[in-house]
Amino acid sequence: MTRKILVVTHGGRHEAVLGLREAVPELRAAGFDVLLHDHDLAIELGTEKFELDDARSSLDGTELVMVLGGDGTILRAAEITHGTQVPLFGVNLGHVGFLAESERENFPEAVRRIADHDYVVEERGVLDVFIHLPGRDEPVRDWALNEATIEKGERTLMIEVAIEVDGRPLSSFGCDGVVMATATGSTAHAFSGGGPVMWPDVDAKLLVPLSAHALFARPLVVGPRSQFAVEVTTRSGAEGVLIADGRRRTALPVGSRVEVRTGATPLRFARLNQAPFTDRLVSKFSLPVVGWRGTAQERAAAAQPQAQPQSLPQASPDELPVERPDASVHAPEQVR
């Protein structure tokens, strides 16, 4: 039975192309037919071309989408797999690579485990975005894995927004923007804006105002059934722009309204490492934990066999201290 795998990479980066040239022979040797989304590289490497015009039908029979690159390339690949059941597998060739599962030096082992079906599939929630523009009856629809960000259209002006939660008004203020993020996106733009880090299994949404000119403009976390709405008010001095996952832009004239809900179809990721998310945070952000004496470390130390103390040599009777009547002469203390 033929096993197909689609490889997505950044064709404009030298390191990514080198990684691809190494990856294709490894995948073929493991029994995979390789598809490439980059037509020039597909011709060079003699692989099947992937048709982007109809991504869902082109993914029929594809077991996995492997991404060679950083988080930006993974977000690009997510546009291909969104709405399908095909999982993503990221190999980090970037800097942080928070969404990636493997590093380049571990690639041969990763291929072996994928070929053996030695991985689990993890689902990550997404956002469904509805953009209501003045003069249009139907909303523009978009989605996001990390975040949907409303930003000011002009650098020198603030944008005036009104915030709603579940159809109820909450606050209004001038700001540089508003980030609405998933738990996955809490370590991306929302993190830079001062929002909290949410563990990926937290079924919630996050809203973080950016440089708000207000007394109450704190990050908000709501449950999966709640929804956010942000309006660019008529008194705003600047138009806005909505940016989904840093990739797709929609202009927001004054009077626009953006509604964000929990997406109906999660995105799927192939995972090799079942280590806790805490370990990923420590690794990706190089957090200072060396020398940390927490409960886990104490348990591990207690489980180690204790070294037996060395016995002291016994002194012979002739070497024992002798009590002297002269108190000014002190005998050495006996070892007890």
Short mmCIF file of C-alpha atoms in Angstrom, two decimals:
data_model
loop_
_atom_site.label_atom_id
_atom_site.label_comp_id
_atom_site.label_asym_id
_atom_site.label_seq_id
_atom_site.Cartn_x
_atom_site.Cartn_y
_atom_site.Cartn_z
CA MET A 1 0.00 0.00 0.00
CA THR A 2 1.35 3.42 -0.98
CA ARG A 3 1.97 5.83 1.87
CA LYS A 4 1.96 9.52 0.95
CA ILE A 5 3.47 12.39 2.87
CA LEU A 6 3.38 16.08 1.94
CA VAL A 7 6.45 18.14 2.83
CA VAL A 8 6.05 21.91 3.26
CA THR A 9 9.05 24.19 3.59
CA HIS A 10 10.19 27.76 2.94
CA GLY A 11 11.65 27.57 -0.56
CA GLY A 12 13.29 30.99 -0.19
CA ARG A 13 15.52 29.98 2.72
CA HIS A 14 18.81 28.23 2.09
CA GLU A 15 18.66 26.15 5.28
CA ALA A 16 15.15 24.98 4.50
CA VAL A 17 16.11 23.85 0.99
CA LEU A 18 19.15 22.00 2.35
CA GLY A 19 16.92 20.31 4.93
CA LEU A 20 14.48 19.32 2.22
CA ARG A 21 17.21 17.76 0.08
CA GLU A 22 18.21 15.66 3.09
CA ALA A 23 14.63 14.81 4.04
CA VAL A 24 13.31 13.50 0.72
CA PRO A 25 15.78 10.55 0.45
CA GLU A 26 15.14 9.64 4.11
CA LEU A 27 11.38 9.58 3.58
CA ARG A 28 11.66 7.58 0.38
CA ALA A 29 13.92 5.05 2.08
CA ALA A 30 11.24 4.68 4.78
CA GLY A 31 8.65 3.77 2.12
CA PHE A 32 6.87 7.10 1.57
CA ASP A 33 5.83 8.73 -1.67
CA VAL A 34 6.76 12.39 -1.21
CA LEU A 35 4.69 15.36 -2.42
CA LEU A 36 6.05 18.91 -2.42
CA HIS A 37 4.04 22.13 -2.45
CA ASP A 38 6.93 24.00 -4.12
CA HIS A 39 6.76 23.14 -7.83
CA ASP A 40 10.35 24.16 -8.66
CA LEU A 41 11.73 21.98 -5.86
CA ALA A 42 9.40 19.15 -6.87
CA ILE A 43 10.89 19.22 -10.38
CA GLU A 44 14.44 19.36 -9.01
CA LEU A 45 13.94 16.45 -6.61
CA GLY A 46 11.72 14.41 -8.90
CA THR A 47 8.73 14.28 -6.56
CA GLU A 48 5.01 14.59 -7.14
CA LYS A 49 3.62 18.14 -7.15
CA PHE A 50 0.96 19.20 -4.67
CA GLU A 51 -1.89 21.23 -6.12
CA LEU A 52 -2.75 24.15 -3.82
CA ASP A 53 -5.90 25.05 -5.78
CA ASP A 54 -7.92 22.32 -4.08
CA ALA A 55 -5.96 21.43 -0.96
CA ARG A 56 -8.58 19.16 0.59
CA SER A 57 -8.93 16.86 -2.42
CA SER A 58 -5.17 16.95 -2.98
CA LEU A 59 -4.67 15.64 0.57
CA ASP A 60 -6.76 12.52 -0.08
CA GLY A 61 -4.72 9.52 1.00
CA THR A 62 -2.01 11.70 2.59
CA GLU A 63 -0.91 10.30 5.92
CA LEU A 64 0.93 13.32 7.27
CA VAL A 65 2.04 16.85 6.41
CA MET A 66 5.66 17.36 7.44
CA VAL A 67 6.83 20.94 7.89
CA LEU A 68 10.52 21.88 7.65
CA GLY A 69 10.94 25.34 9.15
CA GLY A 70 9.86 27.54 12.03
CA ASP A 71 6.48 28.46 13.44
CA GLY A 72 5.70 30.72 10.48
CA THR A 73 6.06 27.82 8.04
CA ILE A 74 3.91 25.64 10.30
CA LEU A 75 1.17 28.29 10.24
CA ARG A 76 1.43 28.29 6.45
CA ALA A 77 1.00 24.51 6.38
CA ALA A 78 -1.95 24.81 8.76
CA GLU A 79 -3.81 26.66 6.01
CA ILE A 80 -3.52 23.47 3.94
CA THR A 81 -4.69 21.02 6.62
CA HIS A 82 -7.36 23.21 8.23
CA GLY A 83 -10.72 21.46 7.94
CA THR A 84 -9.13 18.05 7.27
CA GLN A 85 -8.11 15.14 9.48
CA VAL A 86 -4.49 15.13 8.28
CA PRO A 87 -2.03 15.87 11.12
CA LEU A 88 0.92 18.26 10.97
CA PHE A 89 4.43 17.30 12.05
CA GLY A 90 6.93 20.13 12.50
CA VAL A 91 10.72 19.83 12.22
CA ASN A 92 12.28 23.01 13.58
CA LEU A 93 14.69 24.84 11.29
CA GLY A 94 13.88 28.25 12.79
CA HIS A 95 14.67 29.87 16.11
CA VAL A 96 12.13 29.01 18.81
CA GLY A 97 9.95 26.60 16.83
CA PHE A 98 7.35 26.39 19.58
CA LEU A 99 4.92 24.41 17.42
CA ALA A 100 7.59 22.04 16.08
CA GLU A 101 7.91 18.51 17.40
CA SER A 102 11.46 17.60 16.33
CA GLU A 103 14.81 19.26 15.73
CA ARG A 104 16.79 18.81 12.53
CA GLU A 105 19.48 16.66 14.14
CA ASN A 106 16.82 14.17 15.28
CA PHE A 107 15.26 13.83 11.83
CA PRO A 108 16.29 10.22 11.03
CA GLU A 109 14.79 8.98 14.30
CA ALA A 110 11.63 11.02 13.67
CA VAL A 111 11.21 9.44 10.21
CA ARG A 112 11.64 5.96 11.66
CA ARG A 113 8.97 6.56 14.29
CA ILE A 114 6.55 8.07 11.77
CA ALA A 115 7.06 5.09 9.47
CA ASP A 116 6.31 2.78 12.43
CA HIS A 117 3.18 4.80 13.35
CA ASP A 118 4.91 5.47 16.68
CA TYR A 119 3.26 8.79 17.40
CA VAL A 120 0.06 10.19 18.87
CA VAL A 121 -2.26 12.80 17.38
CA GLU A 122 -3.07 15.85 19.49
CA GLU A 123 -5.89 18.25 18.68
CA ARG A 124 -5.50 22.02 19.09
CA GLY A 125 -8.47 24.35 19.15
CA VAL A 126 -8.82 27.17 16.60
CA LEU A 127 -10.80 30.39 16.34
CA ASP A 128 -13.60 31.07 13.89
CA VAL A 129 -13.59 34.76 12.92
CA PHE A 130 -16.54 36.69 11.48
CA ILE A 131 -15.78 40.17 10.11
CA HIS A 132 -18.80 42.44 9.66
CA LEU A 133 -17.92 45.34 7.38
CA PRO A 134 -20.04 48.48 6.84
CA GLY A 135 -22.28 48.17 3.80
CA ARG A 136 -21.96 44.37 3.53
CA ASP A 137 -24.78 41.99 4.43
CA GLU A 138 -22.66 38.87 4.82
CA PRO A 139 -19.58 38.69 7.07
CA VAL A 140 -16.12 37.87 5.80
CA ARG A 141 -15.05 34.60 7.39
CA ASP A 142 -11.57 33.68 8.57
CA TRP A 143 -9.97 31.47 11.21
CA ALA A 144 -6.80 31.30 13.33
CA LEU A 145 -4.70 28.71 15.11
CA ASN A 146 -2.74 31.24 17.17
CA GLU A 147 -4.57 34.55 17.16
CA ALA A 148 -6.75 37.07 15.39
CA THR A 149 -5.29 40.53 15.99
CA ILE A 150 -6.96 43.88 15.40
CA GLU A 151 -4.32 46.54 14.86
CA LYS A 152 -4.39 50.22 14.05
CA GLY A 153 -4.05 51.04 10.38
CA GLU A 154 -1.87 54.13 10.94
CA ARG A 155 1.24 54.02 13.11
CA THR A 156 0.85 57.54 14.51
CA LEU A 157 -2.77 57.17 15.65
CA MET A 158 -4.60 55.04 18.21
CA ILE A 159 -7.58 52.94 17.28
CA GLU A 160 -10.74 53.30 19.39
CA VAL A 161 -12.42 49.97 20.13
CA ALA A 162 -15.41 48.68 22.08
CA ILE A 163 -15.15 45.23 23.68
CA GLU A 164 -18.05 42.82 24.17
CA VAL A 165 -18.19 39.41 25.83
CA ASP A 166 -21.22 37.20 25.09
CA GLY A 167 -23.11 40.13 23.59
CA ARG A 168 -22.68 42.32 26.67
CA PRO A 169 -20.60 45.54 26.57
CA LEU A 170 -17.49 45.41 28.74
CA SER A 171 -15.26 48.39 27.98
CA SER A 172 -14.16 50.92 25.39
CA PHE A 173 -10.74 52.52 24.99
CA GLY A 174 -8.05 53.73 22.66
CA CYS A 175 -5.18 51.32 22.02
CA ASP A 176 -2.65 50.02 19.52
CA GLY A 177 -4.69 46.87 19.05
CA VAL A 178 -6.38 43.82 20.55
CA VAL A 179 -5.18 40.20 20.39
CA MET A 180 -7.72 37.37 20.60
CA ALA A 181 -5.90 34.06 20.98
CA THR A 182 -6.28 30.35 21.56
CA ALA A 183 -4.41 28.49 24.27
CA THR A 184 -1.88 27.55 21.59
CA GLY A 185 -1.47 31.21 20.68
CA SER A 186 -0.98 32.30 24.28
CA THR A 187 2.79 31.88 23.77
CA ALA A 188 2.81 33.97 20.57
CA HIS A 189 1.57 37.56 20.04
CA ALA A 190 -0.58 37.53 23.19
CA PHE A 191 2.49 36.56 25.23
CA SER A 192 4.42 39.55 23.84
CA GLY A 193 1.49 41.78 24.82
CA GLY A 194 1.65 40.68 28.46
CA GLY A 195 -0.99 37.95 28.40
CA PRO A 196 -0.83 34.76 30.47
CA VAL A 197 0.57 31.45 29.25
CA MET A 198 -2.20 28.85 28.92
CA TRP A 199 -1.52 25.13 28.76
CA PRO A 200 -2.66 23.67 25.41
CA ASP A 201 -5.34 21.47 26.98
CA VAL A 202 -7.12 24.50 28.45
CA ASP A 203 -10.31 24.92 26.42
CA ALA A 204 -10.48 28.70 26.54
CA LYS A 205 -9.94 31.92 24.59
CA LEU A 206 -7.81 34.90 25.53
CA LEU A 207 -8.14 38.63 24.84
CA VAL A 208 -5.17 40.96 25.40
CA PRO A 209 -5.37 44.75 24.77
CA LEU A 210 -2.17 46.25 23.34
CA SER A 211 -0.96 49.53 24.89
CA ALA A 212 -4.46 50.50 25.97
CA HIS A 213 -5.10 54.04 27.19
CA ALA A 214 -7.46 52.94 29.97
CA LEU A 215 -7.61 52.16 33.69
CA PHE A 216 -9.24 48.79 33.08
CA ALA A 217 -7.74 46.96 30.13
CA ARG A 218 -6.60 43.67 31.57
CA PRO A 219 -6.18 40.36 29.72
CA LEU A 220 -9.38 38.29 29.74
CA VAL A 221 -9.80 34.50 29.65
CA VAL A 222 -13.22 33.07 28.79
CA GLY A 223 -14.61 29.58 28.31
CA PRO A 224 -15.22 27.69 25.06
CA ARG A 225 -18.88 28.72 24.71
CA SER A 226 -18.22 32.42 25.20
CA GLN A 227 -17.42 34.75 22.33
CA PHE A 228 -15.61 38.05 21.93
CA ALA A 229 -16.69 40.98 19.79
CA VAL A 230 -14.56 44.02 19.03
CA GLU A 231 -15.91 47.06 17.20
CA VAL A 232 -13.89 49.85 15.60
CA THR A 233 -16.04 52.68 16.94
CA THR A 234 -17.26 55.60 14.87
CA ARG A 235 -15.18 57.96 17.02
CA SER A 236 -11.97 56.11 16.20
CA GLY A 237 -9.29 58.33 14.73
CA ALA A 238 -7.90 55.51 12.60
CA GLU A 239 -9.12 52.54 10.64
CA GLY A 240 -8.00 49.09 11.68
CA VAL A 241 -6.78 45.87 10.12
CA LEU A 242 -7.44 42.30 11.19
CA ILE A 243 -4.48 39.93 10.87
CA ALA A 244 -5.06 36.19 11.29
CA ASP A 245 -2.00 34.20 12.41
CA GLY A 246 0.25 36.93 11.05
CA ARG A 247 -0.62 35.87 7.50
CA ARG A 248 -4.07 36.98 6.29
CA ARG A 249 -5.13 40.63 6.41
CA THR A 250 -8.58 42.24 6.21
CA ALA A 251 -9.05 46.03 6.28
CA LEU A 252 -11.42 47.26 9.01
CA PRO A 253 -13.03 50.61 8.20
CA VAL A 254 -14.52 52.61 11.04
CA GLY A 255 -17.74 50.89 12.12
CA SER A 256 -16.43 47.35 11.49
CA ARG A 257 -17.21 44.58 13.95
CA VAL A 258 -15.18 41.39 14.53
CA GLU A 259 -16.70 38.38 16.29
CA VAL A 260 -14.51 35.51 17.49
CA ARG A 261 -15.83 32.11 18.54
CA THR A 262 -14.38 28.70 19.29
CA GLY A 263 -13.77 26.89 16.01
CA ALA A 264 -15.82 23.83 15.17
CA THR A 265 -12.92 21.83 13.69
CA PRO A 266 -9.65 21.60 15.61
CA LEU A 267 -6.25 21.31 13.98
CA ARG A 268 -4.33 18.05 14.41
CA PHE A 269 -0.64 17.64 15.30
CA ALA A 270 1.49 14.48 15.32
CA ARG A 271 3.47 14.21 18.55
CA LEU A 272 6.46 12.01 19.39
CA ASN A 273 7.30 13.48 22.76
CA GLN A 274 4.78 13.05 25.57
CA ALA A 275 6.74 15.22 28.00
CA PRO A 276 4.66 17.74 29.99
CA PHE A 277 4.09 21.18 28.50
CA THR A 278 6.18 22.59 31.35
CA ASP A 279 9.25 20.92 29.84
CA ARG A 280 8.49 22.49 26.45
CA LEU A 281 8.27 25.93 28.04
CA VAL A 282 11.59 25.44 29.81
CA SER A 283 13.27 24.16 26.65
CA LYS A 284 11.91 26.70 24.15
CA PHE A 285 12.33 29.76 26.38
CA SER A 286 15.60 28.55 28.01
CA LEU A 287 14.12 29.15 31.45
CA PRO A 288 16.61 29.14 34.38
CA VAL A 289 15.90 25.91 36.27
CA VAL A 290 19.47 24.66 36.81
CA GLY A 291 19.93 23.91 40.50
CA TRP A 292 16.19 24.05 41.20
CA ARG A 293 15.28 22.02 44.30
CA GLY A 294 11.61 21.30 43.79
CA THR A 295 9.47 18.38 44.95
CA ALA A 296 10.16 16.32 41.83
CA GLN A 297 13.91 16.65 42.27
CA GLU A 298 13.68 15.76 45.95
CA ARG A 299 11.67 12.62 45.16
CA ALA A 300 14.21 11.60 42.53
CA ALA A 301 17.07 12.11 44.97
CA ALA A 302 15.27 10.11 47.66
CA ALA A 303 14.79 7.21 45.25
CA GLN A 304 18.53 6.89 44.63
CA PRO A 305 20.39 4.29 46.78
CA GLN A 306 22.22 5.96 49.60
CA ALA A 307 25.98 5.48 49.82
CA GLN A 308 27.02 3.67 53.01
CA PRO A 309 29.34 5.69 55.26
CA GLN A 310 32.86 4.34 55.43
CA SER A 311 33.73 2.72 58.75
CA LEU A 312 36.44 4.41 60.73
CA PRO A 313 39.54 2.44 61.67
CA GLN A 314 39.49 1.13 65.21
CA ALA A 315 42.19 2.39 67.47
CA SER A 316 44.35 -0.11 69.34
CA PRO A 317 44.39 0.01 73.15
CA ASP A 318 47.83 1.60 73.06
CA GLU A 319 46.48 4.43 70.90
CA LEU A 320 43.53 5.28 73.12
CA PRO A 321 43.75 8.65 74.87
CA VAL A 322 44.94 8.59 78.46
CA GLU A 323 43.27 10.71 81.09
CA ARG A 324 45.84 12.92 82.74
CA PRO A 325 45.45 14.54 86.09
CA ASP A 326 46.93 17.77 84.78
CA ALA A 327 43.94 19.71 83.42
CA SER A 328 46.23 21.94 81.38
CA VAL A 329 47.16 19.02 79.17
CA HIS A 330 44.18 18.02 77.02
CA ALA A 331 43.90 14.63 75.42
CA PRO A 332 42.53 14.40 71.95
CA GLU A 333 38.84 13.65 71.74
CA GLN A 334 37.90 10.08 71.02
CA VAL A 335 36.14 9.45 67.75
CA ARG A 336 32.61 8.37 68.54
#
